[in-house]
């Protein structure tokens, strides 16, 4: 057995395009999914009963089914209902819905661990419910759960490898294509796996750097 | 075109569900054994073991399961092992599960107060005895909840084995959807079956975590 990475590296334009799409999918899904998660967490803690039930059902459904089934359902199943999506849109939607459900539970844990005295203090300053949630409860909650949230974003990014199965041209799709073009499957998968590992480390660093500066601020 | 009634679809999916369950059990058992060995290697302070196990965990947690599957599938055949999809999926999911389980269990062991180790050592117990009589029984109690929770992760992970051609419920769903042109119904059913498998486990794991975690 011998490995020849040069043949695979020769296909760099395709690798680069795949990497760009993976990065784009993550860059959109991470903030949108997190916002969806925060909104869902708010509804599960403070929302009216019917909304709580609906969000609860959504969260449990997503958390207890595999991502690939969610993706297939959105891409192959929804057209039967008249909703036709491009592979990229379907991948994006699946990633956002997936992250939203997990982020909901993570953020909710943060919100529920808020000290009641904090809320009383905010009420005594005559802040309204919206101000209390966005200024007093949310930022420290996010700070507490930030490591878990970052891990979840990375899990969703790695999960996006599955999107290649509906011919979204992200980097694992590029790996498949290169392996069938050059007959160098082992090399292309090793290379792309290393790219994912690098991306995971990079995303973790960036989010740990950005979190305290821009999201729950000093 | 073959005519499928709803019952035909559900029956065929249920038949394939056996393979999802079988693969999950193989991965869980294999991952548990390998994970335990790695955990003990790490706790025993063998030179270099901590770094190697940490690297192992990092690699499996930092790369997509799909790529791990492809690498195992093609890697095994490159090594000259005659692979079926079942063998490749079992090997890959075992390694994947072991990486997560060893990390989960290490957390549980670390949550046992240092004094327990020292008390055991002062009773002249050696490392093996400390682990077997004092630390592991206490850690196991905390570990049951998260371990059951991780089982859900494995069941969901087996869905990806469909990609290397193992016919479990996701692959069966794909084939039936292609034959019947009813992807909405078929993938809906597949999703609900996974849910029926995983949801009881996740409720159980939540209850266990509440019941068995130490009171503060």
Coordinates of N, CA and C in Angstrom, one line a residue, chain B residues 74-166:
Chain B
X74 N -12.4 2.3 3.5 CA -11.3 2.1 2.5 C -10.0 1.7 3.2
X75 N -9.8 2.1 4.4 CA -8.6 1.8 5.1 C -8.5 0.3 5.3
X76 N -9.6 -0.3 5.8 CA -9.6 -1.8 6.1 C -9.3 -2.5 4.8
X77 N -9.9 -2.1 3.7 CA -9.7 -2.8 2.4 C -8.3 -2.6 1.9
X78 N -7.7 -1.4 2.2 CA -6.3 -1.2 1.9 C -5.3 -2.1 2.6
X79 N -5.7 -2.3 3.9 CA -4.9 -3.2 4.7 C -5.1 -4.7 4.4
X80 N -5.9 -4.9 3.4 CA -6.1 -6.3 2.9 C -7.2 -7.1 3.7
X81 N -7.9 -6.4 4.6 CA -9.0 -7.1 5.3 C -10.2 -7.0 4.3
X82 N -10.8 -8.2 4.2 CA -12.0 -8.3 3.3 C -13.2 -7.7 4.1
X83 N -13.5 -6.5 3.7 CA -14.6 -5.8 4.5 C -15.9 -5.9 3.9
X84 N -16.9 -6.1 4.7 CA -18.3 -5.9 4.4 C -18.7 -4.6 5.0
X85 N -19.8 -4.0 4.6 CA -20.2 -2.8 5.2 C -20.5 -2.9 6.7
X86 N -20.9 -4.1 7.1 CA -21.2 -4.3 8.5 C -19.9 -4.3 9.4
X87 N -18.9 -4.9 8.8 CA -17.6 -4.9 9.6 C -17.1 -3.5 9.7
X88 N -17.0 -2.8 8.6 CA -16.5 -1.5 8.6 C -17.3 -0.6 9.5
X89 N -18.6 -0.7 9.4 CA -19.4 0.2 10.3 C -19.2 -0.2 11.8
X90 N -19.1 -1.5 12.1 CA -18.9 -1.9 13.5 C -17.6 -1.3 14.0
X91 N -16.5 -1.5 13.2 CA -15.2 -1.1 13.7 C -15.2 0.4 13.9
X92 N -15.8 1.2 12.9 CA -15.7 2.6 13.0 C -16.6 3.1 14.2
X93 N -17.8 2.6 14.3 CA -18.6 3.1 15.4 C -18.1 2.7 16.8
X94 N -17.4 1.5 16.8 CA -16.8 1.1 18.1 C -15.7 2.1 18.5
X95 N -14.9 2.5 17.5 CA -13.8 3.5 17.8 C -14.4 4.8 18.2
X96 N -15.4 5.2 17.5 CA -16.1 6.5 17.7 C -16.7 6.5 19.1
X97 N -17.4 5.4 19.4 CA -18.1 5.4 20.8 C -17.0 5.3 21.9
X98 N -15.9 4.6 21.6 CA -14.9 4.5 22.7 C -14.3 5.9 23.0
X99 N -14.1 6.7 22.0 CA -13.5 8.0 22.2 C -14.4 8.9 23.1
X100 N -15.7 8.8 22.8 CA -16.6 9.6 23.6 C -16.8 9.1 25.0
X101 N -17.0 7.7 25.1 CA -17.2 7.1 26.4 C -16.0 7.3 27.3
X102 N -14.8 7.2 26.8 CA -13.7 7.3 27.7 C -13.6 8.7 28.3
X103 N -14.0 9.7 27.5 CA -14.0 11.1 27.9 C -15.2 11.3 28.9
X104 N -16.4 10.8 28.7 CA -17.5 10.9 29.6 C -17.1 10.3 30.9
X105 N -16.6 9.1 30.9 CA -16.2 8.4 32.1 C -15.1 9.0 32.9
X106 N -14.2 9.6 32.1 CA -13.1 10.3 32.8 C -13.6 11.4 33.7
X107 N -14.6 12.1 33.1 CA -15.2 13.2 33.8 C -15.9 12.7 35.1
X108 N -16.5 11.5 35.0 CA -17.1 11.0 36.2 C -16.1 10.6 37.3
X109 N -15.0 10.0 36.8 CA -13.9 9.6 37.8 C -13.3 10.9 38.4
X110 N -13.2 11.9 37.6 CA -12.6 13.1 38.1 C -13.5 13.8 39.2
X111 N -14.8 13.5 39.1 CA -15.7 14.1 40.1 C -15.7 13.4 41.4
X112 N -14.9 12.3 41.5 CA -14.8 11.6 42.8 C -13.7 12.4 43.6
X113 N -14.0 12.8 44.8 CA -13.0 13.6 45.5 C -11.7 12.9 45.7
X114 N -10.6 13.7 45.6 CA -9.2 13.2 45.7 C -9.0 12.4 46.9
X115 N -9.7 12.8 48.0 CA -9.6 12.2 49.3 C -9.9 10.7 49.3
X116 N -10.9 10.3 48.4 CA -11.3 8.9 48.3 C -10.1 8.1 47.9
X117 N -9.3 8.6 46.9 CA -8.1 7.9 46.4 C -7.1 7.8 47.5
X118 N -6.9 8.9 48.2 CA -5.9 8.9 49.2 C -6.3 8.0 50.4
X119 N -7.6 8.0 50.8 CA -8.0 7.1 51.8 C -7.8 5.7 51.5
X120 N -8.1 5.3 50.2 CA -7.9 4.0 49.7 C -6.4 3.6 49.8
X121 N -5.6 4.6 49.4 CA -4.1 4.4 49.4 C -3.6 4.1 50.8
X122 N -4.2 4.9 51.7 CA -3.7 4.8 53.1 C -4.2 3.4 53.7
X123 N -5.1 2.7 53.1 CA -5.5 1.4 53.5 C -4.6 0.3 52.8
X124 N -3.5 0.8 52.2 CA -2.5 0.0 51.5 C -3.1 -0.7 50.3
X125 N -4.1 -0.1 49.7 CA -4.6 -0.7 48.4 C -3.7 -0.3 47.3
X126 N -3.5 -1.2 46.4 CA -2.7 -0.8 45.2 C -3.6 -0.1 44.2
X127 N -3.1 0.3 43.0 CA -3.9 1.1 42.1 C -5.1 0.4 41.6
X128 N -5.0 -0.9 41.3 CA -6.1 -1.7 40.8 C -7.2 -1.8 41.9
X129 N -6.8 -2.1 43.1 CA -7.8 -2.2 44.2 C -8.5 -0.9 44.5
X130 N -7.7 0.2 44.4 CA -8.3 1.5 44.6 C -9.4 1.7 43.6
X131 N -9.1 1.4 42.4 CA -10.0 1.6 41.3 C -11.2 0.7 41.4
X132 N -11.0 -0.6 41.7 CA -12.1 -1.6 41.7 C -13.0 -1.4 42.9
X133 N -12.4 -1.2 44.1 CA -13.3 -1.2 45.3 C -13.8 0.2 45.7
X134 N -13.0 1.2 45.3 CA -13.4 2.6 45.9 C -13.9 3.5 44.8
X135 N -13.1 3.7 43.7 CA -13.4 4.8 42.8 C -14.5 4.4 41.8
X136 N -14.3 3.3 41.1 CA -15.2 2.9 40.0 C -16.6 2.7 40.5
X137 N -16.9 2.1 41.6 CA -18.3 1.9 42.0 C -19.0 3.3 42.2
X138 N -18.3 4.2 42.8 CA -18.9 5.6 42.9 C -19.0 6.3 41.6
X139 N -18.0 6.2 40.7 CA -18.0 6.9 39.5 C -19.1 6.3 38.6
X140 N -19.3 4.9 38.7 CA -20.3 4.3 37.8 C -21.7 4.8 38.1
X141 N -22.0 5.1 39.3 CA -23.3 5.6 39.7 C -23.6 6.9 38.9
X142 N -22.6 7.8 38.9 CA -22.8 9.1 38.2 C -22.8 8.9 36.7
X143 N -22.1 7.8 36.3 CA -21.9 7.7 34.8 C -23.1 7.1 34.1
X144 N -24.0 6.4 34.8 CA -25.0 5.7 34.1 C -25.9 6.6 33.3
X145 N -26.3 7.8 33.9 CA -27.2 8.7 33.1 C -26.6 9.2 31.8
X146 N -25.4 9.8 31.9 CA -24.7 10.3 30.6 C -24.5 9.1 29.6
X147 N -24.2 7.9 30.1 CA -23.9 6.8 29.3 C -25.1 6.4 28.5
X148 N -26.3 6.3 29.2 CA -27.5 6.0 28.5 C -27.8 7.2 27.5
X149 N -27.5 8.4 27.9 CA -27.7 9.5 26.9 C -26.9 9.4 25.7
X150 N -25.6 8.9 25.9 CA -24.8 8.7 24.7 C -25.2 7.6 23.8
X151 N -26.0 6.7 24.3 CA -26.5 5.6 23.5 C -27.4 6.2 22.3
X152 N -28.1 7.3 22.6 CA -28.9 7.9 21.6 C -28.0 8.4 20.5
X153 N -26.8 9.0 20.9 CA -25.9 9.5 19.9 C -25.4 8.4 19.0
X154 N -25.2 7.2 19.6 CA -24.8 6.0 18.7 C -25.9 5.6 17.8
X155 N -27.1 5.5 18.3 CA -28.2 5.1 17.4 C -28.3 6.1 16.3
X156 N -28.2 7.4 16.5 CA -28.3 8.3 15.4 C -27.1 8.2 14.5
X157 N -26.0 7.8 15.1 CA -24.7 7.7 14.3 C -24.9 6.5 13.3
X158 N -25.6 5.5 13.7 CA -25.7 4.3 12.8 C -26.4 4.7 11.5
X159 N -27.1 5.8 11.5 CA -27.8 6.2 10.2 C -26.8 6.4 9.1
X160 N -25.6 6.9 9.5 CA -24.6 7.2 8.5 C -24.0 5.9 7.8
X161 N -24.2 4.8 8.5 CA -23.7 3.5 7.9 C -24.4 3.3 6.6
X162 N -25.5 3.9 6.4 CA -26.3 3.7 5.1 C -25.4 4.2 3.9
X163 N -24.5 5.2 4.2 CA -23.7 5.8 3.2 C -22.7 4.8 2.6
X164 N -22.2 3.9 3.4 CA -21.2 2.9 2.8 C -22.0 1.6 2.5
X165 N -23.3 1.7 2.4 CA -24.1 0.6 1.8 C -24.6 -0.4 2.8
X166 N -24.6 -0.1 4.1 CA -25.1 -1.0 5.0 C -26.7 -0.8 5.1

